[in-house]
Amino acid sequence: AQSVTQPDIHITVSEGASLELRCNYSYGATPYLFWYVQSPGQGLQLLLKYFSGDTLVQGIKGFEAEFKRSQSSFNLRKPSVHWSDAAEYFCAVGDRGSTLGRLYFGRGTQLTVWP
Amino acid sequence: GAGVSQSPSNKVTEKGKDVELRCDPISGHTALYWYRQSLGQGLEFLIYFQGNSAPDKSGLPSDRFSAERTGGSVSTLTIQRTQQEDSAVYLCASSLVARGGETQYFGPGTRLLVL
């Protein structure tokens, strides 16, 4: 069965510092990969997704993620964090070739940004 | 355009009572998903609908949970005889079709508290 691991429950960074959020998945092949962000009281917003091709994916709000097949990882990065980036971040995988469309989510990483 | 909407935003109920949660998907989206987000947990898939096909109920935690989707649009998630462990945020998402890589758009959620 598919599973998604986000090893860091909570990360704290200073504003302007770089950020990397880790995500590892367990899947028989290369799945579709997603990063979502959830601000307090809000639904989830898609940051970026990987389907195929270039393993470095650019998303909204200056985020990027790199798919590494050998490590089964899809880590999210941002070179300079802004205070408004404080939120919870979720990595998710979707079945390639599936007609079901359900997503499997990690438990999330809470990001705190210090001024 | 309008996103996914959910009502109520918050619901407080007494143990043993029934509750109904509503989701209005994005117009034209044929696939609709319900997820549950419990404290300290990731997002747990509950059920999904694709067009007029029979729903995939594989994620429903017990027979107290049911959902319907009328006219291929609005969906209602019903929890009968609520228990305290049902307290969570219930998120609805919709996508153009149910397919592994399709982007899901999430509503703001309904926060349910069972006393």
Coordinates of N, CA and C in Angstrom, one line a residue:
Chain A
A1 N 0.8 -1.2 0.0 CA 0.0 0.0 0.0 C 0.9 1.2 0.0
Q2 N 0.3 2.3 -0.6 CA 1.1 3.5 -0.6 C 1.2 4.2 0.8
S3 N 2.3 4.8 1.0 CA 2.4 5.5 2.3 C 3.3 6.7 2.0
V4 N 3.1 7.8 2.8 CA 3.9 9.0 2.7 C 4.4 9.3 4.1
T5 N 5.7 9.7 4.2 CA 6.3 10.0 5.5 C 6.9 11.4 5.4
Q6 N 6.4 12.2 6.3 CA 7.0 13.5 6.5 C 7.7 13.5 7.9
P7 N 9.0 13.3 7.9 CA 9.7 13.0 9.2 C 9.7 14.2 10.2
D8 N 9.5 15.4 9.7 CA 9.6 16.6 10.6 C 8.2 17.0 10.9
I9 N 7.8 16.9 12.2 CA 6.4 17.4 12.6 C 6.4 18.9 12.6
H10 N 7.5 19.5 13.1 CA 7.5 20.9 13.3 C 8.9 21.5 12.9
I11 N 8.9 22.5 12.1 CA 10.2 23.2 11.8 C 10.0 24.7 12.1
T12 N 11.1 25.2 12.6 CA 11.1 26.7 12.9 C 12.3 27.3 12.1
V13 N 12.1 28.3 11.4 CA 13.1 29.0 10.7 C 13.0 30.5 10.8
S14 N 14.0 31.2 10.6 CA 14.0 32.7 10.7 C 13.6 33.2 9.3
E15 N 12.9 34.3 9.3 CA 12.5 34.9 8.1 C 13.8 35.2 7.2
G16 N 13.7 34.9 6.0 CA 14.9 35.1 5.1 C 15.8 33.9 5.0
A17 N 15.6 32.9 5.9 CA 16.4 31.7 5.8 C 15.9 30.8 4.7
S18 N 16.7 29.8 4.3 CA 16.2 28.8 3.4 C 15.4 27.7 4.1
L19 N 14.6 27.0 3.3 CA 13.8 26.0 3.9 C 13.8 24.7 3.1
E20 N 13.8 23.6 3.7 CA 13.6 22.3 3.1 C 12.7 21.5 3.9
L21 N 11.6 21.0 3.4 CA 10.7 20.1 4.0 C 10.8 18.8 3.4
R22 N 10.9 17.7 4.2 CA 11.2 16.4 3.6 C 9.9 15.6 3.4
C23 N 10.0 14.8 2.4 CA 8.9 13.9 2.1 C 9.4 12.6 1.5
N24 N 9.1 11.5 2.0 CA 9.4 10.2 1.4 C 8.2 9.4 1.2
Y25 N 8.2 8.6 0.2 CA 7.0 7.8 -0.1 C 7.3 6.4 -0.4
S26 N 6.3 5.5 -0.2 CA 6.5 4.1 -0.5 C 5.4 3.8 -1.5
Y27 N 5.9 3.3 -2.7 CA 5.0 3.0 -3.8 C 5.7 2.1 -4.8
G28 N 5.0 1.3 -5.5 CA 5.6 0.3 -6.4 C 6.2 0.9 -7.6
A29 N 5.8 2.1 -8.0 CA 6.3 2.7 -9.2 C 6.4 4.2 -8.8
T30 N 6.6 5.0 -9.8 CA 6.7 6.5 -9.6 C 5.2 7.0 -9.6
P31 N 4.8 7.5 -8.4 CA 3.5 8.0 -8.3 C 3.4 9.5 -8.8
Y32 N 2.2 10.0 -8.8 CA 2.1 11.5 -8.9 C 2.4 12.0 -7.5
L33 N 3.0 13.2 -7.5 CA 3.5 13.7 -6.2 C 3.0 15.2 -6.1
F34 N 2.5 15.5 -4.9 CA 1.9 16.8 -4.7 C 2.5 17.4 -3.4
W35 N 2.5 18.7 -3.3 CA 2.7 19.4 -2.1 C 1.5 20.4 -1.9
Y36 N 0.8 20.4 -0.8 CA -0.2 21.3 -0.4 C 0.1 22.1 0.8
V37 N -0.4 23.3 0.9 CA -0.2 24.1 2.1 C -1.6 24.4 2.7
Q38 N -1.6 24.4 4.0 CA -2.9 24.7 4.7 C -2.6 25.8 5.8
S39 N -3.2 27.0 5.5 CA -3.1 28.1 6.5 C -4.2 27.9 7.5
P40 N -4.0 28.5 8.7 CA -5.0 28.3 9.8 C -6.4 28.6 9.3
G41 N -7.4 27.7 9.5 CA -8.8 27.9 9.2 C -9.1 27.9 7.7
Q42 N -8.1 27.5 6.9 CA -8.2 27.4 5.5 C -8.2 26.0 5.0
G43 N -8.7 25.8 3.8 CA -8.5 24.5 3.1 C -7.1 24.3 2.6
L44 N -6.9 23.2 1.9 CA -5.5 23.0 1.4 C -5.4 23.6 0.0
Q45 N -4.3 24.3 -0.2 CA -4.0 24.9 -1.5 C -2.8 24.2 -2.1
L46 N -2.9 23.9 -3.4 CA -1.9 23.2 -4.1 C -0.7 24.1 -4.4
L47 N 0.5 23.7 -4.0 CA 1.7 24.4 -4.2 C 2.4 24.0 -5.5
L48 N 2.5 22.7 -5.7 CA 3.1 22.2 -6.9 C 2.8 20.7 -7.0
K49 N 3.1 20.2 -8.2 CA 2.9 18.7 -8.4 C 3.9 18.2 -9.5
Y50 N 4.2 16.9 -9.4 CA 5.1 16.3 -10.3 C 4.4 15.1 -11.0
F51 N 4.4 15.2 -12.3 CA 3.9 14.1 -13.1 C 5.0 13.3 -13.7
S52 N 5.8 13.9 -14.5 CA 6.9 13.3 -15.2 C 7.8 14.3 -15.7
G53 N 8.9 13.9 -16.4 CA 9.8 14.8 -17.0 C 10.8 15.4 -16.0
D54 N 11.0 16.7 -16.1 CA 12.0 17.4 -15.3 C 11.7 17.2 -13.8
T55 N 12.8 16.7 -13.1 CA 12.6 16.3 -11.7 C 12.5 17.5 -10.8
L56 N 12.8 18.7 -11.3 CA 12.7 19.9 -10.4 C 11.5 20.6 -10.9
V57 N 10.6 20.8 -9.9 CA 9.3 21.3 -10.3 C 9.1 22.7 -9.6
Q58 N 8.7 23.7 -10.3 CA 8.4 25.0 -9.8 C 7.0 25.1 -9.4
G59 N 6.7 25.8 -8.3 CA 5.4 26.0 -7.9 C 5.1 27.5 -7.6
I60 N 4.0 27.7 -6.9 CA 3.6 29.0 -6.5 C 4.3 29.5 -5.3
K61 N 4.3 30.8 -5.1 CA 4.8 31.4 -3.9 C 6.3 31.2 -3.8
G62 N 7.0 30.9 -4.9 CA 8.5 30.7 -4.8 C 9.0 29.4 -4.4
F63 N 8.1 28.4 -4.2 CA 8.5 27.1 -3.8 C 8.9 26.2 -5.0
E64 N 9.7 25.3 -4.7 CA 10.1 24.3 -5.7 C 10.3 22.9 -5.0
A65 N 10.2 21.9 -5.7 CA 10.4 20.5 -5.2 C 11.2 19.7 -6.2
E66 N 12.0 18.8 -5.6 CA 12.8 17.9 -6.5 C 12.4 16.5 -6.2
F67 N 12.1 15.8 -7.3 CA 11.8 14.3 -7.2 C 13.1 13.6 -7.4
K68 N 13.4 12.7 -6.4 CA 14.6 11.8 -6.5 C 14.1 10.4 -6.4
R69 N 14.1 9.7 -7.6 CA 13.6 8.4 -7.6 C 14.4 7.4 -6.7
S70 N 15.8 7.6 -6.7 CA 16.6 6.7 -6.0 C 16.4 6.8 -4.5
Q71 N 15.9 7.9 -4.0 CA 15.6 8.1 -2.6 C 14.1 8.1 -2.3
S72 N 13.3 7.9 -3.3 CA 11.9 7.9 -3.1 C 11.5 9.2 -2.3
S73 N 12.0 10.3 -2.7 CA 11.8 11.5 -2.0 C 11.3 12.6 -2.9
F74 N 10.6 13.6 -2.3 CA 10.0 14.7 -3.1 C 10.1 15.9 -2.1
N75 N 11.2 16.4 -1.8 CA 11.4 17.5 -0.8 C 11.1 18.8 -1.4
L76 N 10.5 19.6 -0.5 CA 10.0 21.0 -0.9 C 11.0 22.0 -0.4
R77 N 11.3 23.0 -1.2 CA 12.4 23.9 -0.9 C 11.9 25.4 -1.2
K78 N 12.5 26.3 -0.4 CA 12.3 27.7 -0.7 C 13.6 28.4 -0.3
P79 N 14.2 29.2 -1.2 CA 15.4 29.8 -0.8 C 15.4 30.9 0.2
S80 N 14.2 31.6 0.4 CA 14.1 32.6 1.4 C 12.7 32.7 1.9
V81 N 12.5 32.3 3.1 CA 11.2 32.2 3.7 C 10.6 33.5 4.2
H82 N 9.4 33.7 3.9 CA 8.7 34.9 4.4 C 7.7 34.6 5.5
W83 N 7.4 35.6 6.4 CA 6.6 35.3 7.5 C 5.3 34.7 7.1
S84 N 4.8 35.1 5.9 CA 3.5 34.6 5.5 C 3.5 33.1 5.1
D85 N 4.7 32.5 5.0 CA 4.8 31.1 4.7 C 4.5 30.2 5.9
A86 N 4.3 30.8 7.1 CA 4.0 30.0 8.3 C 2.6 29.3 8.0
A87 N 2.6 28.0 8.1 CA 1.5 27.2 7.8 C 1.8 25.7 8.0
E88 N 0.9 24.9 7.6 CA 1.2 23.4 7.7 C 1.3 22.9 6.2
Y89 N 2.3 22.1 6.0 CA 2.6 21.6 4.6 C 2.4 20.1 4.6
F90 N 1.7 19.7 3.5 CA 1.3 18.3 3.4 C 1.9 17.8 2.0
C91 N 2.6 16.7 2.1 CA 3.0 16.0 0.9 C 1.9 14.9 0.6
A92 N 1.7 14.6 -0.7 CA 0.7 13.6 -1.0 C 1.1 12.9 -2.3
V93 N 0.6 11.7 -2.4 CA 0.9 10.9 -3.6 C -0.4 10.4 -4.2
G94 N -0.5 10.3 -5.5 CA -1.6 9.7 -6.2 C -1.2 8.6 -7.1
D95 N -2.1 7.6 -7.2 CA -1.8 6.4 -8.0 C -1.6 6.8 -9.5
R96 N -0.5 6.4 -10.0 CA -0.3 6.6 -11.5 C -1.2 5.5 -12.2
G97 N -2.0 6.0 -13.1 CA -2.8 5.0 -13.9 C -4.1 4.7 -13.2
S98 N -4.3 5.3 -12.0 CA -5.6 5.0 -11.3 C -6.7 5.8 -11.8
T99 N -7.9 5.1 -11.8 CA -9.1 5.9 -12.1 C -9.8 6.3 -10.8
L100 N -9.2 6.1 -9.7 CA -9.8 6.5 -8.4 C -9.5 7.9 -8.0
G101 N -8.3 8.3 -8.1 CA -8.0 9.7 -7.9 C -7.7 10.0 -6.4
R102 N -7.9 9.1 -5.5 CA -7.7 9.5 -4.1 C -6.2 9.7 -3.9
L103 N -6.0 10.6 -2.9 CA -4.7 11.0 -2.5 C -4.3 10.4 -1.2
Y104 N -3.0 10.0 -1.0 CA -2.5 9.6 0.2 C -1.6 10.7 0.8
F105 N -1.9 11.1 2.0 CA -1.2 12.2 2.6 C -0.3 11.8 3.7
G106 N 0.8 12.6 3.8 CA 1.6 12.5 5.0 C 0.9 13.2 6.2
R107 N 1.6 13.2 7.3 CA 0.9 13.8 8.5 C 1.1 15.3 8.6
G108 N 1.9 15.8 7.7 CA 2.1 17.3 7.7 C 3.3 17.7 8.5
T109 N 3.8 18.9 8.1 CA 4.9 19.6 8.8 C 4.5 21.0 9.1
Q110 N 4.5 21.3 10.3 CA 4.1 22.7 10.8 C 5.3 23.6 10.7
L111 N 5.2 24.7 9.9 CA 6.3 25.6 9.8 C 6.0 26.9 10.6
T112 N 6.9 27.2 11.4 CA 6.9 28.5 12.2 C 8.0 29.3 11.7
V113 N 7.7 30.6 11.4 CA 8.7 31.6 10.9 C 8.9 32.6 12.0
W114 N 10.2 32.8 12.4 CA 10.5 33.9 13.3 C 10.9 35.1 12.6
P115 N 10.5 36.3 13.1 CA 10.7 37.5 12.4 C 12.2 37.9 12.5
Chain B
G1 N -13.3 32.2 -10.2 CA -14.6 31.6 -10.0 C -14.7 31.0 -8.6
A2 N -15.9 30.5 -8.3 CA -16.1 30.1 -6.9 C -15.4 28.8 -6.7
G3 N -14.9 28.6 -5.5 CA -14.2 27.4 -5.1 C -15.1 26.4 -4.5
V4 N -14.6 25.4 -3.8 CA -15.4 24.5 -3.0 C -15.8 25.1 -1.8
S5 N -17.1 25.0 -1.5 CA -17.6 25.5 -0.2 C -18.2 24.4 0.6
Q6 N -18.1 24.6 2.0 CA -18.6 23.7 2.9 C -19.4 24.4 4.0
S7 N -20.4 23.7 4.5 CA -21.1 24.2 5.6 C -21.6 23.1 6.5
P8 N -21.7 23.4 7.8 CA -21.3 24.6 8.5 C -19.8 24.7 8.6
S9 N -19.3 25.9 9.0 CA -17.9 26.0 9.2 C -17.5 25.2 10.5
N10 N -18.3 25.3 11.5 CA -18.1 24.7 12.8 C -19.4 24.0 13.2
K11 N -19.2 22.9 13.9 CA -20.4 22.2 14.4 C -20.1 21.6 15.7
V12 N -20.8 21.9 16.7 CA -20.7 21.3 18.1 C -21.9 20.5 18.3
T13 N -21.7 19.2 18.7 CA -22.9 18.4 18.9 C -22.6 17.5 20.1
E14 N -23.7 16.9 20.6 CA -23.6 16.0 21.8 C -23.4 14.6 21.3
K15 N -22.7 13.9 22.0 CA -22.5 12.4 21.7 C -23.8 11.7 21.5
G16 N -23.9 11.0 20.4 CA -25.1 10.2 20.2 C -26.0 10.9 19.2
K17 N -25.8 12.2 18.9 CA -26.6 12.9 17.9 C -26.1 12.6 16.5
D18 N -27.0 12.9 15.5 CA -26.6 12.8 14.1 C -26.2 14.1 13.6
V19 N -25.2 14.2 12.7 CA -24.9 15.4 12.1 C -24.8 15.3 10.5
E20 N -25.0 16.4 9.8 CA -24.9 16.4 8.4 C -24.0 17.5 8.0
L21 N -23.0 17.2 7.2 CA -22.0 18.1 6.7 C -22.2 18.2 5.2
R22 N -22.2 19.5 4.7 CA -22.5 19.7 3.3 C -21.3 20.2 2.5
C23 N -21.2 19.8 1.2 CA -20.1 20.2 0.4 C -20.7 20.6 -1.0
D24 N -20.3 21.8 -1.4 CA -20.7 22.3 -2.8 C -19.4 22.3 -3.6
P25 N -19.2 21.4 -4.6 CA -18.0 21.4 -5.4 C -17.9 22.5 -6.4
I26 N -16.8 22.6 -7.0 CA -16.6 23.5 -8.1 C -17.5 23.1 -9.3
S27 N -18.2 24.0 -9.9 CA -19.1 23.7 -11.0 C -18.4 23.0 -12.1
G28 N -18.9 21.9 -12.6 CA -18.3 21.2 -13.7 C -17.4 20.1 -13.2
H29 N -17.0 20.1 -12.0 CA -16.2 19.0 -11.5 C -17.0 17.7 -11.2
T30 N -16.6 16.6 -11.8 CA -17.4 15.4 -11.7 C -16.9 14.5 -10.5
A31 N -15.8 14.8 -10.0 CA -15.3 14.0 -8.9 C -15.3 14.8 -7.6
L32 N -15.7 14.1 -6.5 CA -15.8 14.7 -5.2 C -15.3 13.8 -4.2
Y33 N -14.5 14.3 -3.3 CA -13.9 13.5 -2.2 C -14.2 14.1 -0.8
W34 N -14.3 13.2 0.1 CA -14.3 13.6 1.5 C -13.1 13.0 2.2
Y35 N -12.4 13.9 3.0 CA -11.3 13.5 3.9 C -11.6 13.9 5.3
R36 N -10.9 13.2 6.2 CA -11.0 13.6 7.6 C -9.6 14.0 8.1
Q37 N -9.5 15.0 8.9 CA -8.2 15.5 9.4 C -8.4 15.5 10.9
S38 N -7.8 14.6 11.6 CA -7.8 14.5 13.0 C -6.5 15.1 13.6
L39 N -6.6 15.5 14.8 CA -5.4 16.2 15.5 C -4.3 15.2 15.5
G40 N -3.1 15.7 15.0 CA -2.0 14.8 14.9 C -1.9 13.8 13.9
Q41 N -3.0 13.7 13.1 CA -3.0 12.8 12.0 C -2.9 13.5 10.7
G42 N -2.7 12.8 9.6 CA -2.7 13.4 8.3 C -4.2 13.4 7.8
L43 N -4.3 13.6 6.6 CA -5.7 13.5 6.0 C -6.0 12.1 5.6
E44 N -7.2 11.7 6.1 CA -7.6 10.3 5.9 C -8.7 10.3 4.9
F45 N -8.6 9.5 3.9 CA -9.6 9.4 2.8 C -10.8 8.7 3.4
L46 N -12.0 9.3 3.1 CA -13.3 8.7 3.5 C -14.0 8.0 2.4
I47 N -14.4 8.8 1.4 CA -15.2 8.4 0.3 C -15.1 9.3 -0.9
Y48 N -15.3 8.8 -2.1 CA -15.3 9.6 -3.2 C -16.4 9.2 -4.2
F49 N -16.8 10.2 -5.0 CA -17.9 10.1 -6.0 C -17.3 10.5 -7.4
Q50 N -17.6 9.7 -8.4 CA -17.2 10.1 -9.7 C -18.5 10.0 -10.6
G51 N -19.0 11.1 -11.0 CA -20.1 11.2 -11.9 C -21.3 10.4 -11.3
N52 N -21.9 9.5 -12.1 CA -23.0 8.7 -11.6 C -22.6 7.3 -11.2
S53 N -21.3 7.1 -11.1 CA -20.8 5.8 -10.7 C -21.0 5.6 -9.2
A54 N -21.0 4.3 -8.8 CA -21.2 4.0 -7.4 C -20.0 4.5 -6.7
P55 N -20.2 5.1 -5.5 CA -19.1 5.7 -4.8 C -18.1 4.7 -4.2
D56 N -16.9 5.1 -4.0 CA -15.9 4.3 -3.4 C -15.9 4.6 -1.9
K57 N -16.5 3.7 -1.1 CA -16.7 3.9 0.3 C -15.6 3.3 1.2
S58 N -14.5 2.9 0.5 CA -13.6 2.0 1.2 C -12.9 2.7 2.4
G59 N -13.0 4.0 2.5 CA -12.3 4.7 3.6 C -13.2 5.0 4.8
L60 N -14.5 4.8 4.7 CA -15.4 5.1 5.8 C -15.1 4.2 7.0
P61 N -14.9 4.9 8.2 CA -14.4 4.1 9.3 C -15.4 3.2 10.0
S62 N -16.7 3.5 9.8 CA -17.7 2.6 10.4 C -19.0 2.8 9.6
D63 N -20.0 2.0 9.9 CA -21.3 2.1 9.2 C -22.1 3.3 9.8
R64 N -21.6 4.0 10.7 CA -22.3 5.2 11.2 C -22.1 6.4 10.2
F65 N -21.1 6.2 9.3 CA -20.8 7.2 8.3 C -21.4 6.8 7.0
S66 N -22.0 7.8 6.3 CA -22.6 7.6 5.0 C -22.5 8.9 4.3
A67 N -22.6 8.9 3.0 CA -22.5 10.1 2.2 C -23.4 9.9 0.9
E68 N -23.9 11.0 0.4 CA -24.6 10.9 -0.8 C -24.3 12.2 -1.6
R69 N -24.5 12.0 -2.9 CA -24.3 13.2 -3.8 C -25.5 13.3 -4.8
T70 N -26.2 14.4 -4.6 CA -27.4 14.5 -5.4 C -27.2 15.3 -6.7
G71 N -27.7 14.7 -7.7 CA -27.6 15.4 -9.0 C -26.2 15.6 -9.5
G72 N -25.3 14.8 -9.0 CA -23.9 14.9 -9.4 C -23.2 16.2 -9.0
S73 N -23.8 16.9 -8.0 CA -23.2 18.1 -7.5 C -23.0 18.1 -6.0
V74 N -24.0 18.7 -5.3 CA -23.8 18.8 -3.8 C -23.7 17.4 -3.2
S75 N -22.9 17.4 -2.1 CA -22.7 16.1 -1.4 C -23.0 16.4 0.1
T76 N -23.6 15.4 0.8 CA -23.8 15.5 2.2 C -23.1 14.3 2.9
L77 N -22.3 14.5 3.9 CA -21.7 13.5 4.7 C -22.5 13.4 6.0
T78 N -23.0 12.3 6.3 CA -23.8 12.1 7.5 C -23.1 11.2 8.5
I79 N -23.0 11.6 9.7 CA -22.5 10.8 10.8 C -23.6 10.5 11.8
Q80 N -24.0 9.3 12.0 CA -25.0 8.9 12.9 C -24.4 8.6 14.3
R81 N -25.2 8.8 15.3 CA -24.8 8.5 16.7 C -23.3 8.9 16.9
T82 N -23.1 10.2 16.8 CA -21.7 10.6 16.9 C -21.0 10.2 18.2
Q83 N -19.7 10.0 18.0 CA -18.8 9.6 19.1 C -17.8 10.7 19.3
Q84 N -17.1 10.8 20.4 CA -16.1 11.8 20.7 C -14.9 11.6 19.7
E85 N -14.6 10.4 19.3 CA -13.5 10.2 18.4 C -13.8 10.7 17.0
D86 N -15.1 11.1 16.7 CA -15.5 11.6 15.4 C -15.0 13.1 15.3
S87 N -14.6 13.7 16.4 CA -14.2 15.1 16.4 C -13.0 15.3 15.5
A88 N -13.1 16.1 14.5 CA -12.1 16.3 13.5 C -12.5 17.4 12.6
V89 N -11.6 17.7 11.6 CA -12.0 18.6 10.5 C -12.3 17.8 9.3
Y90 N -13.5 18.0 8.8 CA -13.9 17.2 7.6 C -13.7 18.1 6.4
L91 N -12.9 17.6 5.5 CA -12.6 18.4 4.3 C -13.2 17.7 3.0
C92 N -13.7 18.6 2.2 CA -14.2 18.1 0.9 C -13.3 18.7 -0.2
A93 N -13.2 17.9 -1.2 CA -12.4 18.3 -2.4 C -13.1 17.9 -3.7
S94 N -12.9 18.6 -4.7 CA -13.4 18.2 -6.0 C -12.3 18.3 -7.1
S95 N -12.5 17.6 -8.1 CA -11.6 17.6 -9.3 C -12.4 17.4 -10.5
L96 N -11.8 17.8 -11.6 CA -12.5 17.7 -12.9 C -13.0 16.3 -13.2
V97 N -12.1 15.4 -13.0 CA -12.4 13.9 -13.1 C -11.6 13.2 -12.0
A98 N -12.0 12.0 -11.8 CA -11.3 11.1 -10.8 C -10.2 10.4 -11.6
R99 N -9.0 10.9 -11.4 CA -7.8 10.3 -12.1 C -6.6 10.5 -11.2
G100 N -5.7 9.6 -11.2 CA -4.6 9.7 -10.3 C -3.9 11.0 -10.2
G101 N -3.7 11.7 -11.3 CA -2.9 12.9 -11.3 C -3.7 14.2 -11.3
E102 N -5.0 14.1 -11.2 CA -5.8 15.2 -11.3 C -5.7 16.1 -10.0
T103 N -5.6 17.4 -10.2 CA -5.5 18.3 -9.0 C -6.9 18.3 -8.3
Q104 N -6.8 18.2 -7.0 CA -8.0 18.3 -6.2 C -8.0 19.6 -5.5
Y105 N -9.2 20.3 -5.5 CA -9.3 21.6 -4.9 C -10.2 21.4 -3.6
F106 N -9.6 21.9 -2.6 CA -10.2 21.7 -1.3 C -11.0 22.9 -0.8
G107 N -12.1 22.5 0.0 CA -12.9 23.5 0.7 C -12.2 23.8 2.0
P108 N -12.8 24.8 2.7 CA -12.2 25.2 4.0 C -12.4 24.2 5.2
G109 N -13.3 23.3 5.0 CA -13.5 22.3 6.0 C -14.7 22.6 6.9
T110 N -15.2 21.6 7.6 CA -16.1 21.7 8.7 C -15.4 21.2 9.9
R111 N -15.3 22.0 11.0 CA -14.7 21.5 12.2 C -15.8 21.0 13.1
L112 N -15.7 19.7 13.4 CA -16.8 19.0 14.2 C -16.2 18.7 15.6
L113 N -17.0 19.1 16.6 CA -16.6 18.8 18.0 C -17.8 18.0 18.6
V114 N -17.5 16.9 19.1 CA -18.5 16.0 19.7 C -18.2 16.0 21.2
L115 N -19.2 16.5 22.0 CA -19.0 16.6 23.4 C -19.5 15.4 24.2

